[in-house]
Every structure is written in structure tokens, then in C-alpha cells.
C-alpha positions as a LaTeX table, in Angstrom:
\begin{tabular}{lrrr}
\hline
Residue & $x$ (\AA) & $y$ (\AA) & $z$ (\AA) \\
\hline
Met1 & $-3.29$ & $-11.89$ & 10.30 \\
Lys2 & $-5.34$ & $-10.70$ & 7.44 \\
Leu3 & $-4.47$ & $-11.21$ & 3.69 \\
Ile4 & $-6.94$ & $-10.13$ & 1.24 \\
Lys5 & $-10.56$ & $-9.15$ & 2.10 \\
Gln6 & $-12.96$ & $-9.66$ & $-0.42$ \\
Gln7 & $-11.06$ & $-7.95$ & $-3.15$ \\
Arg8 & $-10.81$ & $-4.43$ & $-0.80$ \\
Leu9 & $-8.20$ & $-3.00$ & $-2.88$ \\
Tyr10 & $-10.06$ & $-3.48$ & $-6.47$ \\
Thr11 & $-13.35$ & $-2.62$ & $-4.80$ \\
Ala12 & $-12.16$ & 0.50 & $-3.43$ \\
Leu13 & $-10.84$ & 1.61 & $-6.77$ \\
Ile14 & $-13.93$ & 0.51 & $-9.14$ \\
Gly15 & $-15.72$ & 4.02 & $-8.25$ \\
Ala16 & $-12.63$ & 5.61 & $-10.03$ \\
Ala17 & $-12.49$ & 3.38 & $-12.91$ \\
Leu18 & $-16.10$ & 3.83 & $-13.82$ \\
Ala19 & $-15.67$ & 7.56 & $-13.28$ \\
Leu20 & $-13.03$ & 7.53 & $-15.63$ \\
Ala21 & $-14.66$ & 5.44 & $-18.18$ \\
Ala22 & $-17.69$ & 7.69 & $-18.12$ \\
Val23 & $-15.92$ & 11.18 & $-18.81$ \\
Pro24 & $-15.38$ & 10.88 & $-22.66$ \\
Val25 & $-19.05$ & 10.04 & $-23.29$ \\
Phe26 & $-19.85$ & 13.63 & $-22.64$ \\
Ala27 & $-16.51$ & 15.51 & $-23.09$ \\
Glu28 & $-15.27$ & 15.28 & $-26.83$ \\
Glu29 & $-12.59$ & 17.90 & $-25.97$ \\
Ser30 & $-11.06$ & 15.62 & $-23.46$ \\
Gly31 & $-9.93$ & 13.03 & $-26.58$ \\
Ala32 & $-10.98$ & 9.98 & $-25.03$ \\
Gly33 & $-13.55$ & 8.24 & $-27.03$ \\
Glu34 & $-14.40$ & 4.82 & $-25.47$ \\
Ala35 & $-11.26$ & 4.95 & $-23.19$ \\
Val36 & $-10.57$ & 2.95 & $-20.14$ \\
Val37 & $-9.34$ & 3.82 & $-16.87$ \\
Ala38 & $-5.80$ & 4.69 & $-17.80$ \\
Glu39 & $-6.49$ & 6.36 & $-21.03$ \\
Val40 & $-8.87$ & 9.30 & $-20.06$ \\
Asn41 & $-6.16$ & 12.24 & $-21.32$ \\
Ala42 & $-4.73$ & 10.23 & $-24.12$ \\
Asp43 & $-3.93$ & 12.31 & $-27.02$ \\
Ala44 & $-6.06$ & 12.13 & $-30.20$ \\
Ser45 & $-4.07$ & 9.95 & $-32.15$ \\
Ala46 & $-4.14$ & 7.21 & $-29.23$ \\
Val47 & $-8.02$ & 7.86 & $-29.07$ \\
Glu48 & $-8.56$ & 6.91 & $-32.79$ \\
Glu49 & $-6.46$ & 3.97 & $-32.16$ \\
Arg50 & $-8.58$ & 3.03 & $-29.26$ \\
Lys51 & $-11.72$ & 3.27 & $-31.20$ \\
Asp52 & $-10.68$ & 1.15 & $-34.04$ \\
Ser53 & $-9.38$ & $-1.52$ & $-31.44$ \\
Arg54 & $-11.92$ & $-4.28$ & $-30.36$ \\
Leu55 & $-9.55$ & $-6.45$ & $-28.24$ \\
Glu56 & $-7.61$ & $-5.51$ & $-24.95$ \\
Thr57 & $-5.42$ & $-7.37$ & $-22.85$ \\
Ser58 & $-4.55$ & $-5.84$ & $-19.24$ \\
Ile59 & $-2.40$ & $-6.85$ & $-16.19$ \\
Ser60 & $-2.95$ & $-5.40$ & $-12.68$ \\
Phe61 & $-0.80$ & $-5.68$ & $-9.44$ \\
Gly62 & $-2.26$ & $-4.72$ & $-5.96$ \\
Ala63 & $-1.13$ & $-4.30$ & $-2.77$ \\
Ala64 & $-2.36$ & $-3.04$ & 0.58 \\
Trp65 & $-1.35$ & $-2.55$ & 4.26 \\
Tyr66 & $-3.35$ & $-2.58$ & 7.43 \\
Pro67 & $-2.41$ & $-0.86$ & 10.53 \\
Glu68 & $-3.66$ & $-2.40$ & 13.91 \\
Val69 & $-6.68$ & $-1.01$ & 15.44 \\
Gln70 & $-7.96$ & $-2.78$ & 18.90 \\
His71 & $-11.69$ & $-3.41$ & 19.83 \\
Thr72 & $-13.74$ & $-1.86$ & 22.34 \\
Thr73 & $-16.76$ & $-3.04$ & 24.21 \\
Ala74 & $-18.35$ & 0.44 & 23.72 \\
Ser75 & $-21.73$ & 0.83 & 22.42 \\
Gly76 & $-23.26$ & 3.01 & 19.95 \\
Thr77 & $-21.28$ & 4.50 & 16.99 \\
His78 & $-17.81$ & 5.42 & 17.76 \\
Phe79 & $-14.26$ & 5.76 & 16.09 \\
Met80 & $-11.15$ & 3.96 & 17.40 \\
Pro81 & $-7.58$ & 5.19 & 16.82 \\
Leu82 & $-4.82$ & 3.13 & 15.54 \\
Cys83 & $-2.61$ & 1.04 & 18.23 \\
Gly84 & $-0.08$ & $-0.41$ & 16.13 \\
Ala85 & 1.50 & $-0.09$ & 12.68 \\
Tyr86 & 0.67 & $-3.57$ & 11.33 \\
Asp87 & $-2.05$ & $-6.03$ & 11.36 \\
Gly88 & $-1.82$ & $-7.60$ & 7.65 \\
Ala89 & $-1.06$ & $-7.06$ & 4.02 \\
Glu90 & $-2.42$ & $-8.16$ & 0.96 \\
Ala91 & $-1.26$ & $-8.68$ & $-2.64$ \\
Ala92 & $-2.85$ & $-9.97$ & $-5.73$ \\
Ile93 & $-2.14$ & $-10.12$ & $-9.41$ \\
Lys94 & $-4.92$ & $-9.82$ & $-11.86$ \\
Gly95 & $-4.83$ & $-10.62$ & $-15.85$ \\
Ala96 & $-7.89$ & $-9.77$ & $-17.93$ \\
Val97 & $-8.85$ & $-9.93$ & $-21.74$ \\
Ser98 & $-12.01$ & $-8.00$ & $-23.03$ \\
Tyr99 & $-13.79$ & $-7.63$ & $-26.43$ \\
Thr100 & $-15.91$ & $-4.44$ & $-26.95$ \\
Met101 & $-18.16$ & $-4.12$ & $-30.05$ \\
Pro102 & $-20.76$ & $-1.60$ & $-30.84$ \\
Phe103 & $-24.08$ & $-2.12$ & $-29.30$ \\
Leu104 & $-27.35$ & $-0.37$ & $-30.03$ \\
Gln105 & $-25.85$ & 3.02 & $-31.29$ \\
Ala106 & $-27.91$ & 5.45 & $-32.66$ \\
Asp107 & $-27.00$ & 9.18 & $-33.94$ \\
Asn108 & $-27.38$ & 11.09 & $-30.92$ \\
Met109 & $-25.36$ & 11.90 & $-27.78$ \\
Leu110 & $-26.77$ & 9.40 & $-25.56$ \\
Met111 & $-26.32$ & 6.56 & $-27.88$ \\
Glu112 & $-23.68$ & 7.00 & $-30.51$ \\
Asp113 & $-20.95$ & 5.62 & $-28.33$ \\
Asn114 & $-23.14$ & 2.46 & $-26.93$ \\
Ser115 & $-21.48$ & $-1.01$ & $-26.75$ \\
Leu116 & $-21.02$ & $-4.27$ & $-25.27$ \\
Thr117 & $-18.13$ & $-5.78$ & $-23.75$ \\
Leu118 & $-17.30$ & $-9.24$ & $-23.02$ \\
Glu119 & $-14.35$ & $-9.76$ & $-19.95$ \\
Ala120 & $-12.35$ & $-12.75$ & $-18.98$ \\
Ala121 & $-10.02$ & $-12.51$ & $-15.94$ \\
Leu122 & $-8.02$ & $-14.38$ & $-13.69$ \\
Gln123 & $-6.84$ & $-13.30$ & $-10.18$ \\
Val124 & $-4.24$ & $-14.83$ & $-8.35$ \\
Ser125 & $-3.08$ & $-13.99$ & $-4.64$ \\
Pro126 & $-0.65$ & $-15.94$ & $-2.31$ \\
Val127 & $-3.38$ & $-18.24$ & $-1.49$ \\
Thr128 & $-6.46$ & $-18.32$ & $-3.80$ \\
Val129 & $-6.75$ & $-18.55$ & $-7.71$ \\
Thr130 & $-10.29$ & $-16.77$ & $-9.09$ \\
Pro131 & $-11.40$ & $-16.79$ & $-12.58$ \\
Ser132 & $-14.17$ & $-14.73$ & $-13.56$ \\
Leu133 & $-16.39$ & $-13.76$ & $-16.68$ \\
Ser134 & $-18.62$ & $-10.57$ & $-17.12$ \\
Val135 & $-20.78$ & $-8.91$ & $-19.63$ \\
Thr136 & $-21.33$ & $-5.11$ & $-19.66$ \\
Val137 & $-24.00$ & $-3.17$ & $-21.92$ \\
Ser138 & $-24.17$ & 0.52 & $-21.99$ \\
Pro139 & $-27.69$ & 1.00 & $-23.69$ \\
Leu140 & $-27.22$ & 4.94 & $-22.79$ \\
Ala141 & $-24.44$ & 7.28 & $-21.95$ \\
Val142 & $-25.22$ & 7.58 & $-18.53$ \\
Leu143 & $-26.04$ & 3.95 & $-17.82$ \\
Glu144 & $-24.12$ & 0.54 & $-17.60$ \\
Leu145 & $-25.77$ & $-2.83$ & $-17.04$ \\
Ser146 & $-23.35$ & $-5.53$ & $-16.11$ \\
Val147 & $-23.68$ & $-9.46$ & $-15.15$ \\
Gly148 & $-20.87$ & $-11.58$ & $-14.13$ \\
Gly149 & $-19.69$ & $-14.53$ & $-11.88$ \\
Glu150 & $-16.31$ & $-15.87$ & $-10.34$ \\
Ala151 & $-15.47$ & $-19.44$ & $-9.04$ \\
Gly152 & $-12.32$ & $-19.41$ & $-6.84$ \\
Ser153 & $-10.51$ & $-22.04$ & $-4.75$ \\
Gly154 & $-7.84$ & $-21.23$ & $-1.68$ \\
Trp155 & $-5.61$ & $-23.15$ & 0.23 \\
Ser156 & $-3.46$ & $-22.54$ & 3.60 \\
Trp157 & 0.01 & $-20.80$ & 3.89 \\
Asp158 & 0.73 & $-22.19$ & 7.40 \\
Phe159 & 4.37 & $-20.24$ & 7.62 \\
Phe160 & 2.45 & $-16.82$ & 7.38 \\
Asn161 & $-0.90$ & $-18.20$ & 9.06 \\
Phe162 & $-2.67$ & $-17.29$ & 6.00 \\
Gln163 & $-5.93$ & $-19.13$ & 5.05 \\
Gly164 & $-7.43$ & $-19.15$ & 1.59 \\
Ala165 & $-10.75$ & $-20.93$ & 2.34 \\
Gly166 & $-12.19$ & $-22.57$ & 5.45 \\
Glu167 & $-15.33$ & $-23.07$ & 7.34 \\
Tyr168 & $-16.16$ & $-22.19$ & 10.79 \\
Ser169 & $-16.28$ & $-25.13$ & 13.36 \\
Leu170 & $-18.59$ & $-24.28$ & 16.32 \\
Glu171 & $-17.26$ & $-27.01$ & 18.09 \\
Lys172 & $-13.10$ & $-25.74$ & 17.78 \\
Gln173 & $-14.37$ & $-22.44$ & 17.66 \\
Lys174 & $-11.77$ & $-21.78$ & 14.90 \\
Tyr175 & $-11.68$ & $-21.93$ & 11.18 \\
Val176 & $-10.72$ & $-25.03$ & 9.65 \\
Gly177 & $-8.91$ & $-24.90$ & 6.20 \\
Phe178 & $-9.93$ & $-26.60$ & 3.15 \\
Ser179 & $-7.85$ & $-28.51$ & 0.92 \\
Pro180 & $-7.10$ & $-26.93$ & $-2.74$ \\
Phe181 & $-10.05$ & $-27.30$ & $-5.11$ \\
Glu182 & $-11.91$ & $-29.26$ & $-2.46$ \\
His183 & $-14.49$ & $-26.60$ & $-2.26$ \\
Trp184 & $-15.27$ & $-23.71$ & $-4.25$ \\
Tyr185 & $-16.27$ & $-20.10$ & $-3.50$ \\
Leu186 & $-18.99$ & $-19.01$ & $-6.05$ \\
His187 & $-20.31$ & $-15.22$ & $-6.48$ \\
Gly188 & $-22.44$ & $-14.09$ & $-9.10$ \\
Trp189 & $-23.71$ & $-10.55$ & $-9.54$ \\
Ala190 & $-25.85$ & $-8.18$ & $-11.74$ \\
Ser191 & $-25.47$ & $-4.34$ & $-11.23$ \\
Ala192 & $-26.64$ & $-1.34$ & $-12.69$ \\
Thr193 & $-24.43$ & 1.87 & $-12.69$ \\
Leu194 & $-25.64$ & 5.48 & $-13.42$ \\
Met195 & $-22.54$ & 8.17 & $-14.12$ \\
Phe196 & $-22.50$ & 11.89 & $-15.29$ \\
Asp197 & $-19.81$ & 14.57 & $-15.83$ \\
Thr198 & $-20.55$ & 17.90 & $-15.74$ \\
Gly199 & $-18.14$ & 18.40 & $-18.62$ \\
Ala200 & $-21.54$ & 17.68 & $-20.55$ \\
Ile201 & $-22.93$ & 21.21 & $-19.28$ \\
Trp202 & $-19.69$ & 23.14 & $-19.30$ \\
Glu203 & $-16.93$ & 22.83 & $-21.96$ \\
Gly204 & $-13.35$ & 22.83 & $-20.81$ \\
Asp205 & $-10.50$ & 20.87 & $-19.47$ \\
Trp206 & $-11.15$ & 21.93 & $-15.89$ \\
Thr207 & $-14.98$ & 21.48 & $-15.75$ \\
His208 & $-15.16$ & 17.52 & $-15.21$ \\
Val209 & $-16.91$ & 16.69 & $-11.49$ \\
Val210 & $-17.91$ & 13.30 & $-12.28$ \\
Met211 & $-20.51$ & 11.33 & $-10.48$ \\
Val212 & $-21.27$ & 7.64 & $-10.25$ \\
Ala213 & $-23.73$ & 5.50 & $-8.40$ \\
Thr214 & $-23.75$ & 1.79 & $-8.71$ \\
Tyr215 & $-26.25$ & $-0.89$ & $-6.96$ \\
Glu216 & $-25.28$ & $-4.50$ & $-7.30$ \\
Val217 & $-27.00$ & $-7.61$ & $-6.24$ \\
Gly218 & $-25.24$ & $-10.83$ & $-5.44$ \\
Tyr219 & $-25.23$ & $-14.26$ & $-4.39$ \\
Gln220 & $-21.99$ & $-16.12$ & $-2.76$ \\
Lys221 & $-21.50$ & $-19.65$ & $-1.65$ \\
Met222 & $-18.81$ & $-21.86$ & $-0.39$ \\
Thr223 & $-19.49$ & $-25.47$ & $-1.86$ \\
Gly224 & $-19.77$ & $-28.29$ & 0.64 \\
Thr225 & $-20.73$ & $-26.36$ & 3.72 \\
Ser226 & $-23.65$ & $-24.64$ & 5.52 \\
Asn227 & $-21.43$ & $-23.20$ & 8.21 \\
Val228 & $-19.99$ & $-19.81$ & 8.11 \\
Trp229 & $-16.69$ & $-19.51$ & 6.35 \\
Gln230 & $-13.68$ & $-17.57$ & 5.61 \\
Trp231 & $-12.20$ & $-16.55$ & 1.93 \\
Lys232 & $-8.96$ & $-14.68$ & 1.03 \\
Ser233 & $-8.16$ & $-14.68$ & 4.94 \\
Ser234 & $-11.13$ & $-12.14$ & 5.35 \\
Ser235 & $-11.20$ & $-10.90$ & 8.79 \\
Tyr236 & $-15.10$ & $-11.61$ & 9.44 \\
Pro237 & $-17.26$ & $-14.46$ & 8.86 \\
Met238 & $-19.05$ & $-14.72$ & 5.51 \\
Ala239 & $-22.05$ & $-17.02$ & 4.91 \\
Asn240 & $-24.07$ & $-18.42$ & 1.74 \\
Gly241 & $-26.96$ & $-15.92$ & 0.66 \\
Trp242 & $-28.10$ & $-13.13$ & $-0.94$ \\
Ile243 & $-25.89$ & $-9.86$ & $-0.54$ \\
Tyr244 & $-25.64$ & $-6.15$ & $-2.07$ \\
Arg245 & $-23.29$ & $-3.62$ & $-2.57$ \\
Gln246 & $-23.90$ & 0.18 & $-3.20$ \\
Glu247 & $-21.32$ & 2.31 & $-4.33$ \\
Tyr248 & $-21.32$ & 6.34 & $-4.76$ \\
Phe249 & $-18.32$ & 8.17 & $-6.13$ \\
Leu250 & $-17.70$ & 11.90 & $-6.61$ \\
Gly251 & $-14.46$ & 12.84 & $-8.22$ \\
Tyr252 & $-12.62$ & 15.77 & $-10.05$ \\
Gln253 & $-10.59$ & 14.83 & $-13.47$ \\
Met254 & $-7.62$ & 17.22 & $-14.36$ \\
Pro255 & $-5.86$ & 17.06 & $-17.52$ \\
Leu256 & $-2.86$ & 16.21 & $-15.42$ \\
Pro257 & $-0.55$ & 13.10 & $-14.88$ \\
Leu258 & $-2.70$ & 13.05 & $-11.32$ \\
Ser259 & $-5.84$ & 12.86 & $-13.61$ \\
Ile260 & $-8.53$ & 12.12 & $-11.16$ \\
Val261 & $-8.96$ & 12.33 & $-7.20$ \\
Gly262 & $-12.36$ & 11.75 & $-5.32$ \\
Val263 & $-14.23$ & 10.04 & $-2.92$ \\
Asp264 & $-15.61$ & 6.65 & $-2.75$ \\
Val265 & $-18.26$ & 5.33 & $-0.61$ \\
Glu266 & $-19.48$ & 1.52 & $-0.26$ \\
Leu267 & $-22.28$ & 0.25 & 1.58 \\
Ser268 & $-22.38$ & $-3.66$ & 1.61 \\
Gly269 & $-23.90$ & $-6.63$ & 3.64 \\
His270 & $-26.45$ & $-9.53$ & 3.57 \\
Tyr271 & $-30.17$ & $-9.10$ & 2.76 \\
Ser272 & $-31.08$ & $-11.45$ & 5.47 \\
Ala273 & $-29.53$ & $-12.07$ & 9.02 \\
Ser274 & $-30.74$ & $-15.80$ & 8.71 \\
Asp275 & $-28.28$ & $-16.69$ & 6.25 \\
Phe276 & $-25.77$ & $-16.57$ & 9.43 \\
Ala277 & $-28.60$ & $-18.28$ & 11.75 \\
Val278 & $-28.61$ & $-21.24$ & 9.50 \\
Ser279 & $-24.70$ & $-21.95$ & 10.44 \\
Gly280 & $-25.65$ & $-22.04$ & 14.10 \\
Ile281 & $-24.64$ & $-18.21$ & 14.81 \\
Asp282 & $-26.71$ & $-16.53$ & 17.22 \\
Glu283 & $-29.06$ & $-13.42$ & 15.91 \\
Ser284 & $-27.36$ & $-11.35$ & 18.44 \\
Tyr285 & $-24.36$ & $-11.43$ & 16.07 \\
Asp286 & $-26.48$ & $-9.31$ & 13.74 \\
Gly287 & $-25.99$ & $-11.34$ & 10.36 \\
Asp288 & $-27.55$ & $-8.49$ & 8.24 \\
Phe289 & $-24.88$ & $-5.69$ & 9.73 \\
Met290 & $-24.06$ & $-3.09$ & 6.63 \\
Arg291 & $-20.70$ & $-2.38$ & 6.52 \\
Ile292 & $-19.47$ & 1.16 & 5.31 \\
Asp293 & $-16.27$ & 1.89 & 3.69 \\
Ile294 & $-15.20$ & 5.33 & 2.81 \\
Ser295 & $-12.03$ & 5.86 & 0.58 \\
Leu296 & $-10.18$ & 8.76 & $-0.71$ \\
Val297 & $-9.05$ & 7.61 & $-4.19$ \\
Ala298 & $-6.53$ & 8.98 & $-6.90$ \\
Gln299 & $-5.18$ & 7.98 & $-10.12$ \\
Tyr300 & $-1.72$ & 8.89 & $-11.58$ \\
Lys301 & $-1.05$ & 8.12 & $-15.42$ \\
Leu302 & 2.53 & 7.36 & $-15.87$ \\
Asp303 & 2.49 & 7.98 & $-19.70$ \\
Lys304 & 0.94 & 10.22 & $-22.28$ \\
Ala305 & $-0.65$ & 6.98 & $-24.04$ \\
Gly306 & $-2.49$ & 6.20 & $-20.96$ \\
Lys307 & $-1.10$ & 2.38 & $-20.95$ \\
Asn308 & 0.14 & 2.60 & $-17.38$ \\
Ala309 & $-1.34$ & 4.14 & $-14.40$ \\
Ile310 & $-1.36$ & 4.06 & $-10.55$ \\
Gly311 & $-4.60$ & 3.90 & $-8.39$ \\
Met312 & $-4.34$ & 4.62 & $-5.01$ \\
Tyr313 & $-6.53$ & 4.46 & $-1.96$ \\
Ala314 & $-6.82$ & 5.55 & 1.80 \\
Cys315 & $-9.83$ & 3.56 & 3.49 \\
Val316 & $-11.91$ & 4.44 & 6.66 \\
Ser317 & $-14.08$ & 1.35 & 7.15 \\
Ser318 & $-16.59$ & 0.19 & 9.86 \\
Arg319 & $-17.33$ & $-3.07$ & 11.75 \\
Arg320 & $-19.48$ & $-4.52$ & 14.63 \\
Ser321 & $-18.67$ & $-3.77$ & 17.99 \\
Phe322 & $-19.18$ & $-6.18$ & 20.78 \\
Ala323 & $-20.67$ & $-6.41$ & 24.06 \\
Glu324 & $-18.08$ & $-8.98$ & 25.26 \\
Glu325 & $-14.09$ & $-8.50$ & 25.00 \\
Trp326 & $-12.82$ & $-9.19$ & 21.73 \\
Asp327 & $-9.91$ & $-11.72$ & 21.65 \\
Glu328 & $-9.49$ & $-13.03$ & 18.04 \\
Trp329 & $-11.01$ & $-13.41$ & 14.97 \\
Asp330 & $-11.80$ & $-16.94$ & 15.39 \\
Thr331 & $-14.13$ & $-16.07$ & 18.44 \\
Glu332 & $-15.98$ & $-13.24$ & 16.60 \\
Pro333 & $-18.91$ & $-15.08$ & 15.41 \\
Leu334 & $-19.69$ & $-16.13$ & 19.13 \\
Leu335 & $-19.94$ & $-12.55$ & 20.33 \\
Thr336 & $-22.82$ & $-10.08$ & 20.75 \\
Lys337 & $-22.94$ & $-7.02$ & 18.62 \\
Asn338 & $-23.77$ & $-3.94$ & 20.14 \\
Gly339 & $-22.67$ & $-1.09$ & 18.12 \\
Arg340 & $-20.81$ & 0.19 & 15.21 \\
Glu341 & $-16.96$ & 0.83 & 15.47 \\
Phe342 & $-15.48$ & 3.17 & 12.44 \\
Phe343 & $-11.41$ & 2.65 & 12.13 \\
Phe344 & $-8.69$ & 3.27 & 9.67 \\
Glu345 & $-8.75$ & $-0.05$ & 7.73 \\
Ser346 & $-6.14$ & 0.45 & 4.84 \\
Val347 & $-4.02$ & 2.21 & 2.38 \\
Gly348 & $-3.35$ & 0.45 & $-0.97$ \\
Val349 & $-1.81$ & 0.98 & $-4.45$ \\
Glu350 & $-2.83$ & $-0.72$ & $-7.74$ \\
Trp351 & $-0.63$ & $-0.58$ & $-10.88$ \\
Lys352 & $-2.40$ & $-1.36$ & $-14.14$ \\
His353 & $-0.84$ & $-1.84$ & $-17.50$ \\
Ile354 & $-2.78$ & $-2.00$ & $-20.94$ \\
Phe355 & $-0.89$ & $-3.88$ & $-23.59$ \\
\hline
\end{tabular}
């Protein structure tokens, strides 16, 4: 059973969040200033209040549902249909506090709204707790640079067969859970984001096609083990090493409660297959396999002031297919990858409230 897969819910929505934050840079007629996700279409008075504010506190709750999709021994690239209504669920709550200040501002369109944002957050799921810190700088209206890190610990919930953190035992051919705060999941990253809104060229409430591209370099590690491991009941093995994430978002912003719809494409994986070989996993597993996630994303504002918003997504993902019969998640690291399998992975919803 899966519970949370590498913060899938929040990752799928990040393209929309960045896109919405980018819109006001170019389109003053939208009345948004330095708005955050839920404030894109706020009225003029709310915008001025946001510009004067430097400290922001928010809370969000996310949940997702995963249908069942069987594996096949077919080689090459193929698509697998649904075979069952339920294969797992996820839920998490996240609180965040951010402080934003002017930074390297100049009297021109590209630099007049430049800022630096410091954020501290805490995410809690039924089997993990993960505090994080990040710093984001916008040196240009079309560019954001970010660095950050998180450190989390997990535990098991045997009644539901949820495992927050554990390492893979080749001898037992299964994941063995860690005790709480015995081992730590560490993840640090640096990213660059380019963004553009066609409202910069054509004025109007209905001219906002938003484009966002992100490249992120990161390093992840589970302390106290050199084996492959599991974090947040992930349905695939994870390993210590350098990782990457690319994200591309194309969306359309509207002056409606349904404020944005779009497509988010995320590519992620390890730079080196040897990260898995160190753990004794055969190279036939293809440790540097690139995961592809394609999500339809939408956001609905619940109030005019933009203090409450709901994000929604539906995701088609890809995974390894294997030459051997796939039996269960615990034996997957021992199999031989022979293709790429696309499947309908999940649907999710996130509610966010800004205090």
C-alpha cells in the first residue's frame, strides 16, 4: 500500500504556483502585485495590503487517491489501463511562514518587483514529519533562484501497512522499517526557474498564457545506511545520490474563480545508475531511469481576497516495466528493467489558507 510518494501532490502543483506568482510581474491590470498562488485575482485593495506585508503564514492540506494498475512483462514503451479502484492514498498537512523583502530593485519593468523570500515550513503525514528551510531570490521578473533543504524522520503504522522510512534488506528481500528519529532523510536542492506571461505583450484580462520552466539539482540521503531505502511509503526504491528534477508548465489564467488551468510535465531521476549499484542492486534495474509525470492542473479560488484556494490535479506517470513477472513492491529492486510503462497514477486536491 502506498501512502505518500515523494510529496507527489505538492510537486504536481508547483508549476501552477510558480505560474500564478509570475503573472503579476508583467500584468499590472490584473491587480496582483507580488501575489502568491491564491492572490492572483485579488482586488486592488487586497493587492496594496499584500505589497505592504512582509510576513505571511499559511497552512495547506493535501490528499490524493491512487487506483490500481497491474504490471506487465511487455518491453518497450506502452500504456497500462486501470484494473482496480484503489491501490493507495496519501494525506499531508503543511504549515509555512515566509518573510519577503525588496532585493536588488531598480526602476524598470524587469527589476522593479525584485525580492528575496525566506521560508520555514513543517510538513506532517501519518508516518513522517519533515521541517524545511528555503531562500528564493528574484533578480529579474522572469527569473527565480532558490536553494533549500529538508530533514525528515519516519515511523511505521502497521495497522495500515504504512512505512514512513526503512531500508531494503537483500537477505530478507523486503524493506525493514526504522524507528522514529533513528535515521534521517536529508534532501538539499538548488533550482532556477524561468517564467513568462503573454499578458506582458497583449493587455487584457483574457490574454494570460503562462509558461514556466524549472531545473533543479539536489542531493538526497538516508543517514545510517548504504542500502536502497524507502521514504513516505514510496512505491519505488530510493538511493543516496545526486538527483535532478525538470518541470515545465503551460497554463491559462482567467479572471474567474477557476483562475488557472494547465498542463505540468515533470522529469526526474538520478544522475548516475551507480547510486543503486553501491547498494548491491544489479545494473539491470536501470538506476538512472527517468520518471515522467504529466499532470492536468487547475486552481479554484474560494474567496475574492484570495485567502483560500483549492488546487486539483490528475496525473499520468511512467515507471519501469520488467522482464520478470512483477509480484510486489518489496521484490522490485531485484528485477530486470526492459521498458517504460505509462499509467494513470493519481488524482489529488490541496486546500491552502493564507492567514
